[in-house]
PDB file of C-alpha atoms in Angstrom:
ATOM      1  CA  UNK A   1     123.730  81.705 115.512  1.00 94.00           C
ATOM      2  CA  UNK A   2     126.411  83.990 113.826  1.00 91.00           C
ATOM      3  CA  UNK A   3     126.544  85.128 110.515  1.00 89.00           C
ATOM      4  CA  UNK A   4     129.156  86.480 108.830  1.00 87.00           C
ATOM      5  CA  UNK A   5     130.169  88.025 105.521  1.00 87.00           C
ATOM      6  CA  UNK A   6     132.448  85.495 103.838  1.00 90.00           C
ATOM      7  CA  UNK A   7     133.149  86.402 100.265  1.00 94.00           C
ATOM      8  CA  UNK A   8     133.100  87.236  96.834  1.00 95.00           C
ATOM      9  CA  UNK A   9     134.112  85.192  94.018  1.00 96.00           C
ATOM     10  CA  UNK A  10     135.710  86.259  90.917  1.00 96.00           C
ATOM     11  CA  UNK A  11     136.140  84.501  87.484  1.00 96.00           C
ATOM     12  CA  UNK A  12     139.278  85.555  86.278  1.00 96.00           C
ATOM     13  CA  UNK A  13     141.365  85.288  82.784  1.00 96.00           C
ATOM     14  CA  UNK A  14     144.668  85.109  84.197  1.00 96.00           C
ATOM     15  CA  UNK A  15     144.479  84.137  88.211  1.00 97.00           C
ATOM     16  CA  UNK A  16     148.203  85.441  88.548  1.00 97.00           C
ATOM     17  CA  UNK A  17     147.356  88.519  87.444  1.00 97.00           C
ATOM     18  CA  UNK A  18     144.103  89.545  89.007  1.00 97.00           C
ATOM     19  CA  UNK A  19     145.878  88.321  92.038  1.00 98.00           C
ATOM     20  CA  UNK A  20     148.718  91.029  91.773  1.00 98.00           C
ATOM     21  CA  UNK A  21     146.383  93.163  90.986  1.00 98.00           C
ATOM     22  CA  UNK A  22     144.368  93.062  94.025  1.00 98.00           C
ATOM     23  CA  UNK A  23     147.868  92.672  96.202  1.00 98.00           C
ATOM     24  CA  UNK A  24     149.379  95.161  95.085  1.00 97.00           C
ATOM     25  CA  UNK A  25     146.794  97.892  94.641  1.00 97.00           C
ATOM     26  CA  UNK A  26     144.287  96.927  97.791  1.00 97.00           C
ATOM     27  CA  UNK A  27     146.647  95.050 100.049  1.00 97.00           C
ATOM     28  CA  UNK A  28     145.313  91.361  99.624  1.00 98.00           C
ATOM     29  CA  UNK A  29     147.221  88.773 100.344  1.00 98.00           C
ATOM     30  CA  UNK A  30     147.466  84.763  99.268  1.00 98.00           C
ATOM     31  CA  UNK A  31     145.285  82.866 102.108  1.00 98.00           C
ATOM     32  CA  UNK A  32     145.154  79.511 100.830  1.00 97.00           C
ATOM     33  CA  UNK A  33     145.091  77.960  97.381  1.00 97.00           C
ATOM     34  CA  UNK A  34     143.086  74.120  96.525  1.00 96.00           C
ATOM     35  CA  UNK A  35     144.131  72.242  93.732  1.00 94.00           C
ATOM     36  CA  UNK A  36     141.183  70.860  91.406  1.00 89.00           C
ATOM     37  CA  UNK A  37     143.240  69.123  89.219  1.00 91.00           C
ATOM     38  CA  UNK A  38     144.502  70.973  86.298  1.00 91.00           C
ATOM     39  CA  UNK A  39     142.662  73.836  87.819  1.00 93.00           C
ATOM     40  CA  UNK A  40     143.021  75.750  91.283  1.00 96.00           C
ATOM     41  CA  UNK A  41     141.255  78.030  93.246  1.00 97.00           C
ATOM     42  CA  UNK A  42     143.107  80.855  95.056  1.00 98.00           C
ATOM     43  CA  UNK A  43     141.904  82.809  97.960  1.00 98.00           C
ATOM     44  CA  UNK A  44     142.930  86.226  99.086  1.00 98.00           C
ATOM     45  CA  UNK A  45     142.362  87.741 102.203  1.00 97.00           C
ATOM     46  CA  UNK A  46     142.757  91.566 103.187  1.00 96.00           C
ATOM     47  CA  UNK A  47     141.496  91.352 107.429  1.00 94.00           C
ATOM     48  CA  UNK A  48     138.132  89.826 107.495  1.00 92.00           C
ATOM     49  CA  UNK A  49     137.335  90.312 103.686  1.00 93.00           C
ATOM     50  CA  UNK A  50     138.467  87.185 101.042  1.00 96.00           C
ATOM     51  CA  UNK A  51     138.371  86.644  97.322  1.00 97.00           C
ATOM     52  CA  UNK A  52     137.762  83.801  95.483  1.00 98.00           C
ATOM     53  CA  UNK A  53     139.566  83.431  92.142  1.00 97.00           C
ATOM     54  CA  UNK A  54     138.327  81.147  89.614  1.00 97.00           C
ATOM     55  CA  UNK A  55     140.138  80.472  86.275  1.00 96.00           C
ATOM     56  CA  UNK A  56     137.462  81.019  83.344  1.00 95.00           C
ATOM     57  CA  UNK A  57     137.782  81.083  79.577  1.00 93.00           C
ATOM     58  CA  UNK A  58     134.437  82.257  78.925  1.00 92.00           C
ATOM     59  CA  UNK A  59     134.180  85.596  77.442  1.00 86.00           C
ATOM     60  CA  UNK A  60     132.384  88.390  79.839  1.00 83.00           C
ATOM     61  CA  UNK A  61     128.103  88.893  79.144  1.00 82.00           C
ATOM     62  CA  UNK A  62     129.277  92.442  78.643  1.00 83.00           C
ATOM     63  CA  UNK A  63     131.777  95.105  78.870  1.00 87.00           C
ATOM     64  CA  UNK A  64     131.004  97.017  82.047  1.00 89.00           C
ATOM     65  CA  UNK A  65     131.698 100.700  82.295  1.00 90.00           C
ATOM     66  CA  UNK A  66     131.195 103.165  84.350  1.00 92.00           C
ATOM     67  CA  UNK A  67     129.902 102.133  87.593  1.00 91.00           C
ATOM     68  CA  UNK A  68     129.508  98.975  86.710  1.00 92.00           C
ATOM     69  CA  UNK A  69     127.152  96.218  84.943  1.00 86.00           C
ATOM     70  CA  UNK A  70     123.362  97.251  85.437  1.00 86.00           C
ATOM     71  CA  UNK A  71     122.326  93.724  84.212  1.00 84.00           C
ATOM     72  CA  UNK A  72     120.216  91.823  86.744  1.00 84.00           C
ATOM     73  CA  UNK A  73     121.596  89.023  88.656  1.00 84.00           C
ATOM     74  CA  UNK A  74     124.932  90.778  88.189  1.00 84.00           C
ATOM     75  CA  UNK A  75     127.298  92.867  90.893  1.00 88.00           C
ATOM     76  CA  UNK A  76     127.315  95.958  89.802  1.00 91.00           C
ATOM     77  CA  UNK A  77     130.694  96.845  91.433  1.00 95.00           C
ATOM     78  CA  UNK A  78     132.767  95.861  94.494  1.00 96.00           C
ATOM     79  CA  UNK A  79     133.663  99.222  96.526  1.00 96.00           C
ATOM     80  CA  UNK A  80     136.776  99.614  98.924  1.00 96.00           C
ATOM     81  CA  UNK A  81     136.735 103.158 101.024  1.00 96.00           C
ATOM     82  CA  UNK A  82     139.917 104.899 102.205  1.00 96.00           C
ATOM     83  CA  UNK A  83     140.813 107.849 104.188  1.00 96.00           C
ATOM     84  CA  UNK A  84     142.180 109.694 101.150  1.00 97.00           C
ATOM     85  CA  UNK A  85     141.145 109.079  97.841  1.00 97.00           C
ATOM     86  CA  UNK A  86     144.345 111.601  96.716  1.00 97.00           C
ATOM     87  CA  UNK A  87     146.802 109.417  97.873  1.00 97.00           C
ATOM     88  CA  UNK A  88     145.292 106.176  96.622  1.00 97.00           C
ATOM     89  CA  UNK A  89     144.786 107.929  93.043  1.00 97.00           C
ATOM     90  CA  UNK A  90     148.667 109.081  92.674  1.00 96.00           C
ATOM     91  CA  UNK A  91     149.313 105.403  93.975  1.00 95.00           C
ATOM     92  CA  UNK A  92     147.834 103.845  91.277  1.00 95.00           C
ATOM     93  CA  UNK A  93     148.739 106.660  88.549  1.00 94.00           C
ATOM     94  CA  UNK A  94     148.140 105.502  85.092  1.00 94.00           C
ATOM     95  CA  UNK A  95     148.285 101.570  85.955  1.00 96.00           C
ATOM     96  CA  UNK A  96     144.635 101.058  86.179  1.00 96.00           C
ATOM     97  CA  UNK A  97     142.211 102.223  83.928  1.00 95.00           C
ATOM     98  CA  UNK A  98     139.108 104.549  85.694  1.00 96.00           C
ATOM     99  CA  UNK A  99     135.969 103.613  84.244  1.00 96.00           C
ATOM    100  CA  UNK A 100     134.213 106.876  85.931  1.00 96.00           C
ATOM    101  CA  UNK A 101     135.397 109.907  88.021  1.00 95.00           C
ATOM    102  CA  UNK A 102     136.548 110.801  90.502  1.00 96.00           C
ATOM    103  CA  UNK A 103     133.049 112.704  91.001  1.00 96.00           C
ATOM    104  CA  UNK A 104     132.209 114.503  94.325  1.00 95.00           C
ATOM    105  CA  UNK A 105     128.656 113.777  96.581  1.00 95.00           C
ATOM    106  CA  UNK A 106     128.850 117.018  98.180  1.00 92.00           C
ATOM    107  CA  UNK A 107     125.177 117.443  97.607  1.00 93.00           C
ATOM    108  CA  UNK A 108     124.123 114.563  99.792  1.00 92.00           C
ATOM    109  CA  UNK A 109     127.551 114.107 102.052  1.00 93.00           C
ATOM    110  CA  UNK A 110     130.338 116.851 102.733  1.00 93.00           C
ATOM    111  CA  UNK A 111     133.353 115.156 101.659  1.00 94.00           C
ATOM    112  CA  UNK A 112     132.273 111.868  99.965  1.00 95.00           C
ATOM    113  CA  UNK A 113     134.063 111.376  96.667  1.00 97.00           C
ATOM    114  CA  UNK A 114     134.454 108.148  94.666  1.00 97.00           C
ATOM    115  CA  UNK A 115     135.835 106.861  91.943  1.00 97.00           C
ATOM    116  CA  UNK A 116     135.618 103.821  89.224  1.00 97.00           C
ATOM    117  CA  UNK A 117     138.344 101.683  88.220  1.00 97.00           C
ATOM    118  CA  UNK A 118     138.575  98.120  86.067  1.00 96.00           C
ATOM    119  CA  UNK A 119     140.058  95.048  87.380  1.00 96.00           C
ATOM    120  CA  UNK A 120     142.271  92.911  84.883  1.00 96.00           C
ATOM    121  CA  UNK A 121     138.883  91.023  84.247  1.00 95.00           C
ATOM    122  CA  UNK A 122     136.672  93.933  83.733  1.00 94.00           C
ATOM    123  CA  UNK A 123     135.144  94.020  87.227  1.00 95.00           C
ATOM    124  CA  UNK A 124     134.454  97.811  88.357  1.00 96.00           C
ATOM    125  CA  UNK A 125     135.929  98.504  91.480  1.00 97.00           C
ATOM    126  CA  UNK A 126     135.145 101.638  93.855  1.00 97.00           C
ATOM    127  CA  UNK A 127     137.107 103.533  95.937  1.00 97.00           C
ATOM    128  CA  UNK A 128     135.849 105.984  97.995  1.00 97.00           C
ATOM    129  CA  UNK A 129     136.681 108.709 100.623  1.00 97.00           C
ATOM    130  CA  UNK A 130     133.986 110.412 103.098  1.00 95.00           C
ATOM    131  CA  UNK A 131     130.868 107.958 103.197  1.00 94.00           C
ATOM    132  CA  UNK A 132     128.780 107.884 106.599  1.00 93.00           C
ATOM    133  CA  UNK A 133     126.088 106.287 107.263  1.00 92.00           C
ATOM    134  CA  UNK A 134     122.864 109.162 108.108  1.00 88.00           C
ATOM    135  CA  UNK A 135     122.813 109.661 112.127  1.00 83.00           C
ATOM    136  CA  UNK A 136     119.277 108.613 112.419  1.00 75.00           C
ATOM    137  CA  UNK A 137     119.648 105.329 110.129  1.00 61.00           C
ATOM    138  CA  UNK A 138     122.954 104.084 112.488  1.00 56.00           C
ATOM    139  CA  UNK A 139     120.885 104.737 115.626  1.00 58.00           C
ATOM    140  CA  UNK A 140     118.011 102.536 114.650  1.00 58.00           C
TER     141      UNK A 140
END
């Protein structure tokens, strides 16, 4: 039997946007979109990894900031990595509001720095540069 990660669905305000959002500033793309009537879903797909957007006029449980909800039952964040966190943050400029950061792990893994950002919706999204698994936990 396989099993593989699948994805993550998102209730969104404004589909369109969250959609440009996520195209423009993490590279997702339009997979497939199903009708439900007066409503759709739309599905975006960056290589193996999709998102599910849901139209939703109910108001968030709470404002998340930053790294994210803490609230049981809830995802804290979603988290992207990149090879430099730099780049990605003079990309995005002043477009998307950081929520936290960028702070630097140093103290646990040379290099690894992340930062926080909010989607259109509120979600808290990471991006971050360096992260490795530990030696001894990959080879088990």
């Amino acid at each position: 039997m396989t099993l593989v990660w699948s994805h993550v669905a998102l209730n969104c305000h404004d589909q369109r946007t969250t959609e440009r959002f996520y195209g423009e500033f993490f590279g997702f793309r339009r997979a497939r979109t199903v009708s439900l009537g007066e409503e759709e879903i739309i599905f975006l797909r960056k290589d193996d990894v999709y998102l599910e957007l849901f139209h939703s006029a109910v108001a968030p449980i709470a404002k998340a900031e930053g790294d994210g909800h803490a609230h049981q039952g809830t995802a804290r964040h979603l988290a992207f990595q990149t090879d430099d966190l730099d780049v990605f943050l003079d990309r995005i400029g002043d477009q998307v509001p950081v929520s936290l950061g960028p702070l630097h792990f140093d103290d646990f893994i040379p290099g690894w720095r992340s930062v926080w950002l909010t989607d259109p919706d509120g979600v808290i999204v990471e991006v971050s540069q360096g992260y490795r698994d530990e030696e001894t936990a990959a080879s088990s």
